[in-house]
PDB file of C-alpha atoms in Angstrom:
ATOM      1  CA  ILE J 676      -7.947 -78.650  33.916  1.00  0.00           C
ATOM      2  CA  GLY J 677      -6.969 -75.324  32.994  1.00  0.00           C
ATOM      3  CA  ARG J 678      -6.606 -71.747  34.221  1.00  0.00           C
ATOM      4  CA  TYR J 679     -10.129 -71.223  34.617  1.00  0.00           C
ATOM      5  CA  PRO J 680     -12.953 -73.589  36.280  1.00  0.00           C
ATOM      6  CA  LEU J 681     -15.328 -75.111  33.810  1.00  0.00           C
ATOM      7  CA  ASN J 682     -18.495 -73.310  34.919  1.00  0.00           C
ATOM      8  CA  ASP J 683     -20.060 -69.773  34.292  1.00  0.00           C
ATOM      9  CA  TYR J 684     -17.834 -67.953  36.776  1.00  0.00           C
ATOM     10  CA  GLY J 685     -14.665 -69.324  34.936  1.00  0.00           C
ATOM     11  CA  ASN J 686     -16.142 -68.157  31.644  1.00  0.00           C
ATOM     12  CA  ALA J 687     -16.725 -64.820  33.043  1.00  0.00           C
ATOM     13  CA  MET J 688     -12.906 -64.978  34.163  1.00  0.00           C
ATOM     14  CA  ARG J 689     -11.843 -65.944  30.560  1.00  0.00           C
ATOM     15  CA  PHE J 690     -14.205 -62.802  29.166  1.00  0.00           C
ATOM     16  CA  HIS J 691     -12.516 -60.473  31.836  1.00  0.00           C
ATOM     17  CA  ALA J 692      -8.906 -61.480  30.702  1.00  0.00           C
ATOM     18  CA  GLN J 693      -9.764 -61.336  27.232  1.00  0.00           C
ATOM     19  CA  PHE J 694     -12.228 -58.163  26.846  1.00  0.00           C
ATOM     20  CA  ALA J 695     -11.811 -56.109  30.321  1.00  0.00           C
ATOM     21  CA  ASP J 696      -9.885 -53.234  28.444  1.00  0.00           C
ATOM     22  CA  SER J 697     -12.325 -52.847  25.878  1.00  0.00           C
ATOM     23  CA  VAL J 698     -15.798 -53.314  27.462  1.00  0.00           C
ATOM     24  CA  LYS J 699     -17.595 -51.636  30.471  1.00  0.00           C
ATOM     25  CA  PHE J 700     -20.854 -52.449  32.244  1.00  0.00           C
ATOM     26  CA  VAL J 701     -22.727 -49.813  33.920  1.00  0.00           C
ATOM     27  CA  PRO J 702     -25.374 -51.354  36.154  1.00  0.00           C
ATOM     28  CA  ASN J 703     -28.978 -50.035  35.267  1.00  0.00           C
ATOM     29  CA  VAL J 704     -27.765 -48.524  32.087  1.00  0.00           C
ATOM     30  CA  GLY J 705     -26.062 -51.545  29.993  1.00  0.00           C
ATOM     31  CA  TRP J 706     -22.833 -52.335  28.420  1.00  0.00           C
ATOM     32  CA  TYR J 707     -20.283 -50.200  26.731  1.00  0.00           C
ATOM     33  CA  PHE J 708     -17.621 -50.871  23.851  1.00  0.00           C
ATOM     34  CA  TRP J 709     -14.422 -48.647  23.051  1.00  0.00           C
ATOM     35  CA  ASP J 710     -14.238 -48.327  19.492  1.00  0.00           C
ATOM     36  CA  ASN J 711     -10.955 -46.606  19.402  1.00  0.00           C
ATOM     37  CA  ASP J 712     -12.612 -43.221  19.473  1.00  0.00           C
ATOM     38  CA  TYR J 713     -15.119 -43.158  22.550  1.00  0.00           C
ATOM     39  CA  TRP J 714     -17.340 -45.354  24.753  1.00  0.00           C
ATOM     40  CA  GLN J 715     -20.343 -46.544  22.718  1.00  0.00           C
ATOM     41  CA  ARG J 716     -23.497 -47.765  24.230  1.00  0.00           C
ATOM     42  CA  ASP J 717     -24.120 -51.429  23.048  1.00  0.00           C
ATOM     43  CA  GLU J 718     -27.922 -50.887  21.756  1.00  0.00           C
ATOM     44  CA  SER J 719     -28.032 -54.339  19.882  1.00  0.00           C
ATOM     45  CA  GLY J 720     -26.964 -56.805  22.408  1.00  0.00           C
ATOM     46  CA  ALA J 721     -23.762 -57.602  20.474  1.00  0.00           C
ATOM     47  CA  ILE J 722     -22.076 -58.337  23.860  1.00  0.00           C
ATOM     48  CA  ILE J 723     -23.565 -61.773  23.171  1.00  0.00           C
ATOM     49  CA  LEU J 724     -21.527 -62.077  19.983  1.00  0.00           C
ATOM     50  CA  LEU J 725     -18.529 -60.984  21.853  1.00  0.00           C
ATOM     51  CA  ALA J 726     -18.816 -63.315  24.702  1.00  0.00           C
ATOM     52  CA  SER J 727     -19.545 -66.227  21.909  1.00  0.00           C
ATOM     53  CA  GLN J 728     -15.977 -65.708  21.402  1.00  0.00           C
ATOM     54  CA  ILE J 729     -14.824 -67.193  24.586  1.00  0.00           C
ATOM     55  CA  GLN J 730     -16.091 -70.637  23.005  1.00  0.00           C
ATOM     56  CA  ALA J 731     -13.256 -70.941  20.716  1.00  0.00           C
ATOM     57  CA  GLY J 732     -10.739 -70.143  23.548  1.00  0.00           C
ATOM     58  CA  ILE J 733     -12.232 -72.989  25.447  1.00  0.00           C
ATOM     59  CA  GLU J 734     -12.120 -75.386  22.549  1.00  0.00           C
ATOM     60  CA  LYS J 735      -8.423 -74.672  22.158  1.00  0.00           C
ATOM     61  CA  GLU J 736      -7.822 -75.466  25.818  1.00  0.00           C
ATOM     62  CA  ALA J 737      -9.514 -78.964  25.112  1.00  0.00           C
ATOM     63  CA  ASN J 738      -6.843 -79.367  22.347  1.00  0.00           C
ATOM     64  CA  GLU J 739      -4.127 -78.455  24.822  1.00  0.00           C
ATOM     65  CA  CYS J 740      -5.068 -81.194  27.250  1.00  0.00           C
ATOM     66  CA  GLU J 741      -2.833 -83.869  28.136  1.00  0.00           C
ATOM     67  CA  ASP J 742      -4.993 -86.911  27.998  1.00  0.00           C
ATOM     68  CA  GLU J 743      -8.142 -87.729  25.759  1.00  0.00           C
ATOM     69  CA  GLU J 744     -10.713 -87.876  28.631  1.00  0.00           C
ATOM     70  CA  THR J 745     -10.225 -84.430  30.081  1.00  0.00           C
ATOM     71  CA  ALA J 746     -10.323 -82.979  26.507  1.00  0.00           C
ATOM     72  CA  LYS J 747     -13.611 -84.537  25.979  1.00  0.00           C
ATOM     73  CA  ILE J 748     -14.796 -82.874  29.207  1.00  0.00           C
ATOM     74  CA  VAL J 749     -13.430 -79.605  27.794  1.00  0.00           C
ATOM     75  CA  ARG J 750     -14.848 -80.040  24.407  1.00  0.00           C
ATOM     76  CA  ALA J 751     -18.116 -80.859  25.813  1.00  0.00           C
ATOM     77  CA  PHE J 752     -18.378 -77.746  28.223  1.00  0.00           C
ATOM     78  CA  ALA J 753     -16.996 -75.652  25.175  1.00  0.00           C
ATOM     79  CA  ARG J 754     -20.020 -76.464  23.194  1.00  0.00           C
ATOM     80  CA  ASN J 755     -22.410 -75.923  26.083  1.00  0.00           C
ATOM     81  CA  SER J 756     -20.765 -72.558  26.892  1.00  0.00           C
ATOM     82  CA  GLY J 757     -22.105 -71.415  23.473  1.00  0.00           C
ATOM     83  CA  MET J 758     -25.568 -71.578  24.670  1.00  0.00           C
ATOM     84  CA  LEU J 759     -27.647 -68.449  24.921  1.00  0.00           C
ATOM     85  CA  ALA J 760     -28.064 -69.311  28.546  1.00  0.00           C
ATOM     86  CA  ARG J 761     -24.451 -69.653  29.155  1.00  0.00           C
ATOM     87  CA  LEU J 762     -23.549 -66.730  27.186  1.00  0.00           C
ATOM     88  CA  ARG J 763     -25.834 -64.447  29.377  1.00  0.00           C
ATOM     89  CA  ALA J 764     -24.738 -65.998  32.708  1.00  0.00           C
ATOM     90  CA  MET J 765     -21.184 -65.372  31.381  1.00  0.00           C
ATOM     91  CA  THR J 766     -21.741 -61.467  30.930  1.00  0.00           C
ATOM     92  CA  GLU J 767     -23.981 -61.414  33.732  1.00  0.00           C
ATOM     93  CA  ILE J 768     -20.958 -62.194  36.006  1.00  0.00           C
ATOM     94  CA  ALA J 769     -18.404 -60.615  34.283  1.00  0.00           C
ATOM     95  CA  GLY J 770     -20.451 -57.289  34.175  1.00  0.00           C
ATOM     96  CA  GLY J 771     -19.707 -57.401  37.888  1.00  0.00           C
ATOM     97  CA  MET J 772     -16.117 -57.800  37.930  1.00  0.00           C
ATOM     98  CA  PRO J 773     -13.551 -55.104  38.958  1.00  0.00           C
ATOM     99  CA  GLY J 774     -12.077 -53.281  35.378  1.00  0.00           C
ATOM    100  CA  ILE J 775     -15.465 -54.105  33.682  1.00  0.00           C
ATOM    101  CA  CYS J 776     -18.310 -53.015  36.506  1.00  0.00           C
ATOM    102  CA  THR J 777     -18.312 -48.960  36.334  1.00  0.00           C
ATOM    103  CA  LYS J 778     -20.372 -46.420  37.972  1.00  0.00           C
ATOM    104  CA  PRO J 779     -22.495 -44.330  35.900  1.00  0.00           C
ATOM    105  CA  ASP J 780     -21.262 -41.230  37.282  1.00  0.00           C
ATOM    106  CA  ALA J 781     -17.759 -42.169  36.142  1.00  0.00           C
ATOM    107  CA  LEU J 782     -18.955 -41.726  32.696  1.00  0.00           C
ATOM    108  CA  ASP J 783     -18.369 -38.062  31.050  1.00  0.00           C
ATOM    109  CA  SER J 784     -17.409 -37.040  34.373  1.00  0.00           C
ATOM    110  CA  ASP J 785     -15.243 -34.032  33.464  1.00  0.00           C
ATOM    111  CA  PRO J 786     -17.550 -31.376  32.438  1.00  0.00           C
ATOM    112  CA  PHE J 787     -14.590 -29.605  30.895  1.00  0.00           C
ATOM    113  CA  LEU J 788     -13.532 -32.098  28.264  1.00  0.00           C
ATOM    114  CA  PHE J 789     -15.406 -32.040  24.912  1.00  0.00           C
ATOM    115  CA  ALA J 790     -14.674 -34.887  22.394  1.00  0.00           C
ATOM    116  CA  CYS J 791     -14.823 -34.017  18.692  1.00  0.00           C
ATOM    117  CA  LYS J 792     -13.686 -36.034  15.538  1.00  0.00           C
ATOM    118  CA  ASN J 793     -10.067 -35.210  16.106  1.00  0.00           C
ATOM    119  CA  GLY J 794      -9.716 -35.677  19.816  1.00  0.00           C
ATOM    120  CA  VAL J 795     -10.980 -33.927  23.163  1.00  0.00           C
ATOM    121  CA  VAL J 796     -10.556 -30.542  23.861  1.00  0.00           C
ATOM    122  CA  ASN J 797      -9.977 -29.150  27.276  1.00  0.00           C
ATOM    123  CA  LEU J 798     -12.402 -26.487  27.298  1.00  0.00           C
ATOM    124  CA  ILE J 799     -10.142 -24.679  29.964  1.00  0.00           C
ATOM    125  CA  THR J 800      -6.882 -24.664  28.480  1.00  0.00           C
ATOM    126  CA  LYS J 801      -8.131 -25.161  24.942  1.00  0.00           C
ATOM    127  CA  GLU J 802      -5.658 -27.842  24.295  1.00  0.00           C
ATOM    128  CA  LEU J 803      -6.647 -30.763  22.053  1.00  0.00           C
ATOM    129  CA  ILE J 804      -5.643 -34.214  23.540  1.00  0.00           C
ATOM    130  CA  PRO J 805      -6.287 -37.879  22.417  1.00  0.00           C
ATOM    131  CA  ASN J 806      -9.280 -39.520  23.545  1.00  0.00           C
ATOM    132  CA  THR J 807      -8.476 -42.313  25.654  1.00  0.00           C
ATOM    133  CA  LYS J 808     -10.256 -45.062  27.504  1.00  0.00           C
ATOM    134  CA  ASP J 809      -9.429 -43.874  30.828  1.00  0.00           C
ATOM    135  CA  LEU J 810     -11.536 -40.612  30.064  1.00  0.00           C
ATOM    136  CA  LEU J 811     -14.600 -42.676  29.898  1.00  0.00           C
ATOM    137  CA  ILE J 812     -15.955 -40.413  27.245  1.00  0.00           C
ATOM    138  CA  THR J 813     -19.722 -41.523  25.832  1.00  0.00           C
ATOM    139  CA  LYS J 814     -20.242 -38.741  23.885  1.00  0.00           C
ATOM    140  CA  ARG J 815     -18.647 -37.121  20.760  1.00  0.00           C
ATOM    141  CA  SER J 816     -19.210 -34.006  18.330  1.00  0.00           C
ATOM    142  CA  ASP J 817     -18.994 -34.963  14.656  1.00  0.00           C
ATOM    143  CA  VAL J 818     -16.967 -31.621  14.356  1.00  0.00           C
ATOM    144  CA  VAL J 819     -13.077 -31.245  13.985  1.00  0.00           C
ATOM    145  CA  TYR J 820     -11.672 -28.791  16.549  1.00  0.00           C
ATOM    146  CA  ASN J 821      -9.423 -26.034  14.838  1.00  0.00           C
ATOM    147  CA  PRO J 822      -8.125 -23.640  17.413  1.00  0.00           C
ATOM    148  CA  SER J 823      -7.418 -21.123  14.708  1.00  0.00           C
ATOM    149  CA  ALA J 824     -10.855 -21.122  12.969  1.00  0.00           C
ATOM    150  CA  THR J 825     -12.882 -17.887  12.750  1.00  0.00           C
ATOM    151  CA  ALA J 826     -16.461 -17.400  12.776  1.00  0.00           C
ATOM    152  CA  PRO J 827     -17.162 -14.050  10.808  1.00  0.00           C
ATOM    153  CA  THR J 828     -21.042 -14.244  11.083  1.00  0.00           C
ATOM    154  CA  TRP J 829     -20.780 -14.944  14.906  1.00  0.00           C
ATOM    155  CA  ASP J 830     -18.602 -11.963  15.441  1.00  0.00           C
ATOM    156  CA  ARG J 831     -20.893  -9.630  13.256  1.00  0.00           C
ATOM    157  CA  PHE J 832     -23.885 -10.567  15.240  1.00  0.00           C
ATOM    158  CA  LEU J 833     -21.874 -10.133  18.512  1.00  0.00           C
ATOM    159  CA  ARG J 834     -20.807  -6.656  17.682  1.00  0.00           C
ATOM    160  CA  ARG J 835     -24.595  -5.731  16.493  1.00  0.00           C
ATOM    161  CA  ILE J 836     -26.343  -6.853  19.307  1.00  0.00           C
ATOM    162  CA  MET J 837     -23.390  -5.571  21.990  1.00  0.00           C
ATOM    163  CA  GLY J 838     -23.297  -2.218  20.353  1.00  0.00           C
ATOM    164  CA  HIS J 839     -19.800  -2.713  19.280  1.00  0.00           C
ATOM    165  CA  SER J 840     -18.370  -2.935  22.787  1.00  0.00           C
ATOM    166  CA  GLU J 841     -15.559  -4.992  22.821  1.00  0.00           C
ATOM    167  CA  PRO J 842     -15.340  -5.341  26.621  1.00  0.00           C
ATOM    168  CA  LEU J 843     -18.594  -6.705  26.621  1.00  0.00           C
ATOM    169  CA  ILE J 844     -17.905  -9.191  23.864  1.00  0.00           C
ATOM    170  CA  THR J 845     -14.688 -10.172  25.275  1.00  0.00           C
ATOM    171  CA  PHE J 846     -16.575 -11.050  28.620  1.00  0.00           C
ATOM    172  CA  LEU J 847     -19.251 -12.946  26.742  1.00  0.00           C
ATOM    173  CA  GLN J 848     -16.851 -15.022  24.737  1.00  0.00           C
ATOM    174  CA  ARG J 849     -15.000 -15.848  28.049  1.00  0.00           C
ATOM    175  CA  ALA J 850     -18.213 -16.754  30.132  1.00  0.00           C
TER     176      ALA J 850
END
């Protein structure tokens, strides 16, 4: 009939083809969405709304069928694919597919990367890099990284409690 079978697995394959680059599933944790900034956990069940978009694609498949009998079968399947049970089955299967299924320890795995509003700071090199999907960062600070920013109150505090010992202050700031 088409590129994908008319069953839950076929719908999971459709879902994977359309959304694998923008969703992740972590077993025993849940779904994550890429929001063009970082990976955000799906706290509202929005994955079902995303999965419901597959139904329109199946209806398009029906319109592309060469004979009306096959088109009727595909349209009926499209209608059923929008039911909650079918949407849940689709996302459950898709959640186990390569490219979507992600191990929990893959998220936020680099302790030296710190996400902020304007990118990701490498805490070793102090370089600001763009946050990309492959970094799998799920937490972000609401501060803007400015490598030339100063902290006069903090500097005064350090000088006072460290007895104005510059070597000790320098050590503390690196440690």
